[in-house]
Structure formats: C-alpha cells, structure tokens
Tab-separated table of C-alpha atoms and ligand atoms in Angstrom:
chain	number	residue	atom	x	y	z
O	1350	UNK	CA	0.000	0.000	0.000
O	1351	UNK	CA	1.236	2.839	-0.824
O	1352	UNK	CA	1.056	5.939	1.405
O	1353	UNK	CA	0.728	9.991	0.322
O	1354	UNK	CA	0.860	13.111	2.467
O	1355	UNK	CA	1.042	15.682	-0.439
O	1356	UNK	CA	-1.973	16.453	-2.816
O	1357	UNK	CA	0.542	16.463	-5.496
O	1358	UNK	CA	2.472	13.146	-4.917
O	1359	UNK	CA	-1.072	11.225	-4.703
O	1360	UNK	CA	-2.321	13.318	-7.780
O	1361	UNK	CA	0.546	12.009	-9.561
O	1362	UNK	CA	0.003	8.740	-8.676
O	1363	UNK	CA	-3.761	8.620	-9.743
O	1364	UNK	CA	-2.637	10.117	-12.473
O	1365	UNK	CA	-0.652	7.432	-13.898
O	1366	UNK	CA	-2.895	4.560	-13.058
O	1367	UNK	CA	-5.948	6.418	-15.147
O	1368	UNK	CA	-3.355	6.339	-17.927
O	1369	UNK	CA	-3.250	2.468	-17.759
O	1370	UNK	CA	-7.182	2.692	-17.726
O	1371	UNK	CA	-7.309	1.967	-14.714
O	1372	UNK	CA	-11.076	3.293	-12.346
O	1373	UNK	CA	-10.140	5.027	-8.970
O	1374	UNK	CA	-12.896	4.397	-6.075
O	1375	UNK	CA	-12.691	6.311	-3.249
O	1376	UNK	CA	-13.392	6.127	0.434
O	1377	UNK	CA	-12.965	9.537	2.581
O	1378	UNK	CA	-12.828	9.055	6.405
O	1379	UNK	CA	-11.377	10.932	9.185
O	1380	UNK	CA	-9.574	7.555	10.687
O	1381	UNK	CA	-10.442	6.108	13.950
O	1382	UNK	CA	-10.940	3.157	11.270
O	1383	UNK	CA	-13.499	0.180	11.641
O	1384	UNK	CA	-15.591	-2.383	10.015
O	1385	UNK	CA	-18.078	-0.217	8.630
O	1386	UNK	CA	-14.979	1.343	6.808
O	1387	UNK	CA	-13.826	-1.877	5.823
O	1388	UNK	CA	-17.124	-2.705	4.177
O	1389	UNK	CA	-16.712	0.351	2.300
O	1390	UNK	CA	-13.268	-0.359	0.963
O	1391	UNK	CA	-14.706	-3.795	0.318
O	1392	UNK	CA	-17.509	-2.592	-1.978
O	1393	UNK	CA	-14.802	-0.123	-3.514
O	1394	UNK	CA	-12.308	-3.288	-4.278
O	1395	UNK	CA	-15.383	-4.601	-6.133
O	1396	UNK	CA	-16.118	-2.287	-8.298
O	1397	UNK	CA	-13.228	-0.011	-9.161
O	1398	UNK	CA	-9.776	-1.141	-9.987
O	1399	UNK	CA	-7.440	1.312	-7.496
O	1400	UNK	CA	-8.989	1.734	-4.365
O	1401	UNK	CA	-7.662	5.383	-2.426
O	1402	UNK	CA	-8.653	6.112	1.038
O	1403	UNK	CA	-7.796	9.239	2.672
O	1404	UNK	CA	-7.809	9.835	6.730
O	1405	UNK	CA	-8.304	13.108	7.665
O	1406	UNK	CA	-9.528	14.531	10.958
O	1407	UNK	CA	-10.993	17.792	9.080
O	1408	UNK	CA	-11.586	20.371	11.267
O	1409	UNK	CA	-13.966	22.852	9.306
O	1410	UNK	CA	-16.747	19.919	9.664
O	1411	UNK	CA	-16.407	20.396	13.574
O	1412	UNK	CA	-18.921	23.611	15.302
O	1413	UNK	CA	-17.474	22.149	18.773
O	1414	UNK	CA	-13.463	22.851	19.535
O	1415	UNK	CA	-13.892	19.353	22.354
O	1416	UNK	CA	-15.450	17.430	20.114
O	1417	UNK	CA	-12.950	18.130	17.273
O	1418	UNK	CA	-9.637	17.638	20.006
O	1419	UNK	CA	-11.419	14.260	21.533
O	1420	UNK	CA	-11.733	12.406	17.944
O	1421	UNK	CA	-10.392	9.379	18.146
O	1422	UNK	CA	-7.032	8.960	16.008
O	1423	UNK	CA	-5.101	5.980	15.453
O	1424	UNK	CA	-3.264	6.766	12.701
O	1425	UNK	CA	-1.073	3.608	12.723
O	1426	UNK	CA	-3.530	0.738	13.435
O	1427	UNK	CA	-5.611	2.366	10.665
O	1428	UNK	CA	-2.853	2.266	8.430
O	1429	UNK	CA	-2.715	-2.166	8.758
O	1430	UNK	CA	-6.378	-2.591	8.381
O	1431	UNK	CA	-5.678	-0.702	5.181
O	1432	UNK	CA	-2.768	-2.678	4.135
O	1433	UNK	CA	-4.603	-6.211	5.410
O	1434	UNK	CA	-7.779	-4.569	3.061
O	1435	UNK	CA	-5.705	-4.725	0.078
O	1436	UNK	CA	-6.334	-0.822	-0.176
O	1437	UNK	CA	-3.452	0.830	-2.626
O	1438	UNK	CA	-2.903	4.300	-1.839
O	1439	UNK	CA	-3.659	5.942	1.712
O	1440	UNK	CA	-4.047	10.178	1.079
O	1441	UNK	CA	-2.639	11.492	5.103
O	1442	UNK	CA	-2.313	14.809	4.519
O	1443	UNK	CA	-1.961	17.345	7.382
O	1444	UNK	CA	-4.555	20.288	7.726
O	1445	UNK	CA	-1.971	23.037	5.732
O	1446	UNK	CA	-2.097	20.852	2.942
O	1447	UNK	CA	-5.436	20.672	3.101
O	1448	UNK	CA	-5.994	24.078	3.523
O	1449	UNK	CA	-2.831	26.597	2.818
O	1450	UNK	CA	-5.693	28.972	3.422
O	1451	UNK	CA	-9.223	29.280	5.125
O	1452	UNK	CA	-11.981	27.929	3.097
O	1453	UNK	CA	-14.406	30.457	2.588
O	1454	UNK	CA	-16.638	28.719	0.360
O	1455	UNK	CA	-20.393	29.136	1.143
O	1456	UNK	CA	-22.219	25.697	0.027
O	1457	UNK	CA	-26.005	26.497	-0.896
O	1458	UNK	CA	-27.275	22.884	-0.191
O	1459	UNK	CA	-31.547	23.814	-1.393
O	1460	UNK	CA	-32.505	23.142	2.119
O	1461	UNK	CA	-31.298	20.222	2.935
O	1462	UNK	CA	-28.903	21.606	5.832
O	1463	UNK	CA	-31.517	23.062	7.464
O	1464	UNK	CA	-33.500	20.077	9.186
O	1465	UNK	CA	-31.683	17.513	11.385
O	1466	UNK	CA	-27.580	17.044	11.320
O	1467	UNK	CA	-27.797	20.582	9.755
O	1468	UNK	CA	-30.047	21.976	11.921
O	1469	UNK	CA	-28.163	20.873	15.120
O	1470	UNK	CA	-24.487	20.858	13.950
O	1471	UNK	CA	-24.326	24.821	12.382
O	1472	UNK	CA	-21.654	24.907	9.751
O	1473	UNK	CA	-21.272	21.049	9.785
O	1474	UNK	CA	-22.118	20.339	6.530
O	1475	UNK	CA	-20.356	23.243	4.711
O	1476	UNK	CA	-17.227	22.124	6.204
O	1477	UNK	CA	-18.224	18.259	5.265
O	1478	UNK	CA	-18.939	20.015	1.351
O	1479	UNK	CA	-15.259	21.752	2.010
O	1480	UNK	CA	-13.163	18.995	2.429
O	1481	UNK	CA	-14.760	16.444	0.582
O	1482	UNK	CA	-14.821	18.557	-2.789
O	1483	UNK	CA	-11.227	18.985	-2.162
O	1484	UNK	CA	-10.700	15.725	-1.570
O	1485	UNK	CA	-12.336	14.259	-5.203
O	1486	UNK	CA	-10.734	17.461	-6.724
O	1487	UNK	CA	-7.388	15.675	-5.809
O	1488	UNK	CA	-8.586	12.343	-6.219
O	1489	UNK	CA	-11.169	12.660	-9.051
O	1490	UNK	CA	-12.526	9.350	-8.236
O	1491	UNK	CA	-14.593	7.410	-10.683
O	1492	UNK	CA	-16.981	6.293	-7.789
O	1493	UNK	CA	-16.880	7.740	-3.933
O	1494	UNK	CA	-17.754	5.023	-1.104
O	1495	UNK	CA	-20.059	6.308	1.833
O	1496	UNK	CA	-21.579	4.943	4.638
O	1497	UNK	CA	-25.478	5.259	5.274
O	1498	UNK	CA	-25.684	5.679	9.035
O	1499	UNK	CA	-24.857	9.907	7.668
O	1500	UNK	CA	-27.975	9.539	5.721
O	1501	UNK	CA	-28.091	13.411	5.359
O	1502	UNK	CA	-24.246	13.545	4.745
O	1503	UNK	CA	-24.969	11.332	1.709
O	1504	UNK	CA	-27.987	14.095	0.296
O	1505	UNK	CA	-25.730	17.040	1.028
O	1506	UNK	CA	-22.932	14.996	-0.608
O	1507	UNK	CA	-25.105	14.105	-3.908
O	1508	UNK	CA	-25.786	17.994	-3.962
O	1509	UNK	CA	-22.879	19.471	-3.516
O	1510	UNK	CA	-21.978	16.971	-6.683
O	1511	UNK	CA	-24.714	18.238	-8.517
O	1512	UNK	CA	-24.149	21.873	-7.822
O	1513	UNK	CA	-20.126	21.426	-8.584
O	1514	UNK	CA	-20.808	19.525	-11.813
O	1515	UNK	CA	-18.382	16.529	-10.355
O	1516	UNK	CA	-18.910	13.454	-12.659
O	1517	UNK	CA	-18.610	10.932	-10.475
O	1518	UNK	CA	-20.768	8.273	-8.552
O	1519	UNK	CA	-21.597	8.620	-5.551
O	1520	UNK	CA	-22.319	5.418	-4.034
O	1521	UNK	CA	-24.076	4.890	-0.352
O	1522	UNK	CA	-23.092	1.497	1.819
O	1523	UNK	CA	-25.321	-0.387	4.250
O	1524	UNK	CA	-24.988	0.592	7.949
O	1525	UNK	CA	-22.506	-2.267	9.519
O	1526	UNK	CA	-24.063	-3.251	13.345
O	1527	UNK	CA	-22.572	-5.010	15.909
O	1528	UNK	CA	-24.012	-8.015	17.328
O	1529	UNK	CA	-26.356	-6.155	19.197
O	1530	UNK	CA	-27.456	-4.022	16.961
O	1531	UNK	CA	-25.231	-1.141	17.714
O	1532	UNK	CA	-24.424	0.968	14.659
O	1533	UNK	CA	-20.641	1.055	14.168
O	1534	UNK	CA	-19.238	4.504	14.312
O	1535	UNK	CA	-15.362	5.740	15.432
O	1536	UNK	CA	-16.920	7.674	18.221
O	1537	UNK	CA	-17.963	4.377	19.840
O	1538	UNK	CA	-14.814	3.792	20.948
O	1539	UNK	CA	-15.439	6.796	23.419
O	1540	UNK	CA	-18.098	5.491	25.085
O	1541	UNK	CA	-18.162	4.392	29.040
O	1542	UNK	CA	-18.560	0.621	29.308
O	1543	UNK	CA	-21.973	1.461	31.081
O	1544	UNK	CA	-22.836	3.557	27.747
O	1545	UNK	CA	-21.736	0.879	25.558
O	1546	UNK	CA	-23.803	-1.252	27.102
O	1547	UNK	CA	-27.506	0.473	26.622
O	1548	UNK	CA	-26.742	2.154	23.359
O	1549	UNK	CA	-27.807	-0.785	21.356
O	1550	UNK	CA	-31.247	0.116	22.859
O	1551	UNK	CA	-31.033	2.950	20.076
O	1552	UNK	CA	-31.564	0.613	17.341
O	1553	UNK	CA	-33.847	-1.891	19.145
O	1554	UNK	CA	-36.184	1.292	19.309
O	1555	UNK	CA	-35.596	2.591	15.574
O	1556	UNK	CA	-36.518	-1.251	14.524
O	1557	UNK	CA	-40.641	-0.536	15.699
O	1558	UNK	CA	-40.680	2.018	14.074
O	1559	UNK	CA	-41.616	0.653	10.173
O	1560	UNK	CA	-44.336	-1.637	12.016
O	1561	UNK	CA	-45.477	1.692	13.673
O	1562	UNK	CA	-45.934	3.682	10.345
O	1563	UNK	CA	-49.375	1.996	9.300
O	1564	UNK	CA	-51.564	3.199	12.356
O	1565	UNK	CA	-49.415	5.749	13.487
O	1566	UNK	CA	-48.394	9.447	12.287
O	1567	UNK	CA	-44.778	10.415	11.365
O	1568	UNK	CA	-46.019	13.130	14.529
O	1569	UNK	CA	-46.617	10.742	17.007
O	1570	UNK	CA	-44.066	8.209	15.864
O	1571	UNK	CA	-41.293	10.842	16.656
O	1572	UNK	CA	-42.824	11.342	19.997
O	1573	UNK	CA	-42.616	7.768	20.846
O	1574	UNK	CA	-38.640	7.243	19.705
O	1575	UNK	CA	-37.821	10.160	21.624
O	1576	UNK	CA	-39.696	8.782	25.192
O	1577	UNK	CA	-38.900	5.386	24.413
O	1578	UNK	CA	-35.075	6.239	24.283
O	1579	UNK	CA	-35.317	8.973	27.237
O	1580	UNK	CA	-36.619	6.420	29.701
O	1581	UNK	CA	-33.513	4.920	29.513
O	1582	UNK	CA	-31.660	7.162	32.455
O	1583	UNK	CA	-28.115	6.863	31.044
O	1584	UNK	CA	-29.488	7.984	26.980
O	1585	UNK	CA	-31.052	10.966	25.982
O	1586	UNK	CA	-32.406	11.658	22.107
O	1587	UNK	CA	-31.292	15.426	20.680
O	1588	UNK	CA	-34.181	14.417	18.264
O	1589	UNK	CA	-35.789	11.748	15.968
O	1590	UNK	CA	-37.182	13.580	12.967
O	1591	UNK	CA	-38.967	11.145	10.051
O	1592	UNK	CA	-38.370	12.567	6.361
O	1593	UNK	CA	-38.686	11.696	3.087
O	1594	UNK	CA	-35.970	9.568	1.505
O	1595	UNK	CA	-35.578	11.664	-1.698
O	1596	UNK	CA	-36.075	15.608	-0.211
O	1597	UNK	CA	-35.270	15.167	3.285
O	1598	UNK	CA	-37.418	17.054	4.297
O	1599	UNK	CA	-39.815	16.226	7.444
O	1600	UNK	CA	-42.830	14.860	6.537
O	1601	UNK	CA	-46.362	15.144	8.164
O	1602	UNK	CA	-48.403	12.010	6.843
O	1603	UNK	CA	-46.701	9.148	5.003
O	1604	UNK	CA	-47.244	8.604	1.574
O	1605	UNK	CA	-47.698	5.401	-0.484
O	1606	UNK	CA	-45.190	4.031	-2.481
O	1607	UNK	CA	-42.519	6.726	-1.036
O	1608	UNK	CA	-39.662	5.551	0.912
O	1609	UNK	CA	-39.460	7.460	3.933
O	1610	UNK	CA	-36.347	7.946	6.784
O	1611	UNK	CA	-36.289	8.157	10.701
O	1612	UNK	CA	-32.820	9.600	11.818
O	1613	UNK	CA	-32.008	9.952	15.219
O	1614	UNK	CA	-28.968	11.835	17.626
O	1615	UNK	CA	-28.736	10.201	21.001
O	1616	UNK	CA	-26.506	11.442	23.723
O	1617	UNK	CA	-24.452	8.974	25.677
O	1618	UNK	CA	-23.241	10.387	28.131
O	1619	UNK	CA	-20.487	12.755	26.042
O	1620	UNK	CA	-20.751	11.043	23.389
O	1621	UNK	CA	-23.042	11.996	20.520
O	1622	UNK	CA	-24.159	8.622	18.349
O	1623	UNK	CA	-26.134	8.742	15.537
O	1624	UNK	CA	-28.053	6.323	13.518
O	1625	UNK	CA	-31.340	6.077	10.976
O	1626	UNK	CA	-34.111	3.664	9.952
O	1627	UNK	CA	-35.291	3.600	6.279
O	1628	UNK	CA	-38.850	2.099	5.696
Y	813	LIG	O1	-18.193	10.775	7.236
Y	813	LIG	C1	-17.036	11.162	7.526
Y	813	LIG	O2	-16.222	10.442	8.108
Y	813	LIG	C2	-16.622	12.589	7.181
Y	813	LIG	O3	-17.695	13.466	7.306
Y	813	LIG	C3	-15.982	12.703	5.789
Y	813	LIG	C4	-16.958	12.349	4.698
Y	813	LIG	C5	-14.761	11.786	5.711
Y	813	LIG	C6	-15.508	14.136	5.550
Y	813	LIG	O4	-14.570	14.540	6.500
C-alpha cells in the first residue's frame, strides 16, 4: 500500500494509473478506522480497480473545539487494516495541505442543511462540502464510497456533486451493526462501558418504528422514539425527525409508495451517536 501526504504526490500517482485505464474508487474518512470502513473499501475493491482512502480529521466539519480535540485517532492501526484490506494508496495529509488557506466557500445545499444534522451541527455540513470537494478534486474518483448511518451527509454529498458539476458516482453502503445491533461509528470507541452497554437500545427502538408507520403518524411516531429512548436514564435523544428519503425534508403524513427515513442523535453520556431507519 502505498502511502501519500502531499496532494501532489497522490495526484501524480492517480494520475498514472488512469493512464493504464485503470477506475479510482474512493473512500474519505477521518480515521479512527473500523468495520463499517472496511465494508466500504470492500464494496470499492469490487467495483473499481485502485482503491484510495484518505484519513483526515478535518476540522472545518467540527462547530465544537472538544469534540474536534477528543476524535479518536489511530493513525497507525488504521494504516494495517488498510494494508490487510488490500487498499493501494492511503491520502494522510496534514490540515496546511489541506488548507494553505481558510476555506471560505459558502455551500447552498436547497434546504437540505436546514433540518436535522444541519439543523443541530451549524456549519457542519459546509465544512463536510469543504473537504470532501477537495478531496475528489485531488482524487477525481470514478466512484466515492459512503456509509449510510450519515444519511443526510450522503444528500448534502449528492448535492454538492450536482451543484459542482463533479462526474462521479456517488455510491451509499449499508450501515454495519454489531451483534447487538449497535451501529458502528469511530466515536464508539469513546463510550463508558456502562454507555456501551444500553446504546444498542437505540436501534432496538428505531426497529418498531416501520411496524409503527401503518396506524401511526410520522407526529406521534417521533414522539414515541424520543420517550422510548429517554426512559432509559443513562441515553437521551437530541431528536428523531422522520423525512422523506428523496427531499429530506420532514414529513407530516406518510405517503404510499414513497420511501421514507427516521434519523435519530442520542446522547451517551459525552458522546453523541447517531443512527437512521429507512422504511
Ligand atoms: O463521514 C465522515 O467520516 C466525514 O464526514 C468525511 C466524509 C470523511 C468528511 O470529512
């Protein structure tokens, strides 16, 4: 595996292999590595020849300094599942050569940042738009790998795409779980073992919730997720909003034949998990 910490080495690099004809798949992440990365460098080894994955803690996408300084990073251990992965170029780059200077760029995202993630998380997703259109601008990446427990990361991705004219697929992964239904996210590994051990109540609540949808409104299902979840004394929801799959936007009544999301933000304890249902 090969391993770049300069936009122009790795630029260079991808370069050449598009000469042979070779397709470049892509998986962004900011480290902290674990199996629901691997699955996305798995689906990426399927489908495009040279698989690039870059690790980069990027902090424009961070509206809290504490959260942004607590990240996990493990840098090195990331670096082996990589290599054991079969992956063939890691991108490391450090934040000047990300950004020599401030992004100033103002993403216009048609609403989308404005409910959930984007309501919650201010500037989140412009600094997610930042660094991940400099990231394929380097990369230029047939396809780009991304994990569905963002589900709003993935619409804000597809319109930033849209908006920049990138021609490119963008191409969203299942949600890995643990055993107990725990979604797997880097932030995990910050969790208390008494956290860890009720957050998989998270998605045992989120999996009523398509059985719920035919006598119950999207009103009163949201309701329900968020007592259900708060009457566990060591969780408490930030909010559970249901919208549809194509807009995100929230939705009052469900409508035939429309696929339709439930995304959640818990708190445990410090540490803020996310995860979604799609029904
Ligand atoms: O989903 C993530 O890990 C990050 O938001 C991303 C896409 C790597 C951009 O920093």
């Amino acid at each position: 595996m090969l391993q770049f910490s300069t936009k122009k080495a790795l630029g260079e690099y991808l370069d050449q292999q598009r000469q042979l004809g070779k397709t470049i798949g892509f998986v962004p992440t900011m480290g902290a590595l674990h199996e629901g990365h691997a699955s996305l460098v798995k689906i990426a080894r399927k489908s495009t020849d040279i698989v690039t994955v870059s690790v980069f803690v990027n902090p424009t996408q961070f509206n809290d300094k504490n959260d942004l300084q607590n990240y996990p990073r493990t840098e090195e251990k990331d670096c082996q599942l990589l290599e054991s992965l079969g992956v063939d170029a890691v991108f490391l780059p450090s934040v000047d050569e990300m950004y020599p200077e401030p992004d100033t760029r103002v993403f216009d995202f048609a609403g989308i940042d404005r409910v959930m993630e984007g309501e919650h998380r201010p500037g989140h997703f412009n600094g997610v738009a930042q660094v991940v259109s400099r990231l394929f601008d380097i990369v230029n990446p047939d396809k780009a790998f991304f994990g569905e427990k963002d589900y709003q990361q993935i619409a804000i991705i597809k319109q930033m795409v849209k908006t920049l004219g990138y021609k490119l697929e963008i191409v969203p992964c299942p949600i890995v779980r643990g055993a107990d239904g725990l979604a797997l996210s880097s932030r995990n590994a910050l969790l208390t073992p008494e956290h860890r051990a009720v957050a998989p109540f998270i998605h045992k609540t989120l999996s009523q919730v398509p059985a719920m949808a035919a006598t119950k409104s999207p009103a009163e299902i949201c309701n329900w997720v968020v007592e259900t979840i708060n009457s566990q004394p060591l969780l408490e929801a930030e909010y559970f909003q249901i919208v549809d799959d194509e807009t995100m936007m929230p939705i009052n009544t469900f409508t035939k034949g429309r696929k339709s999301v439930g995304c959640v933000t818990v708190w445990a304890g410090k540490v803020r998990l996310i995860d979604n249902v799609v029904f």
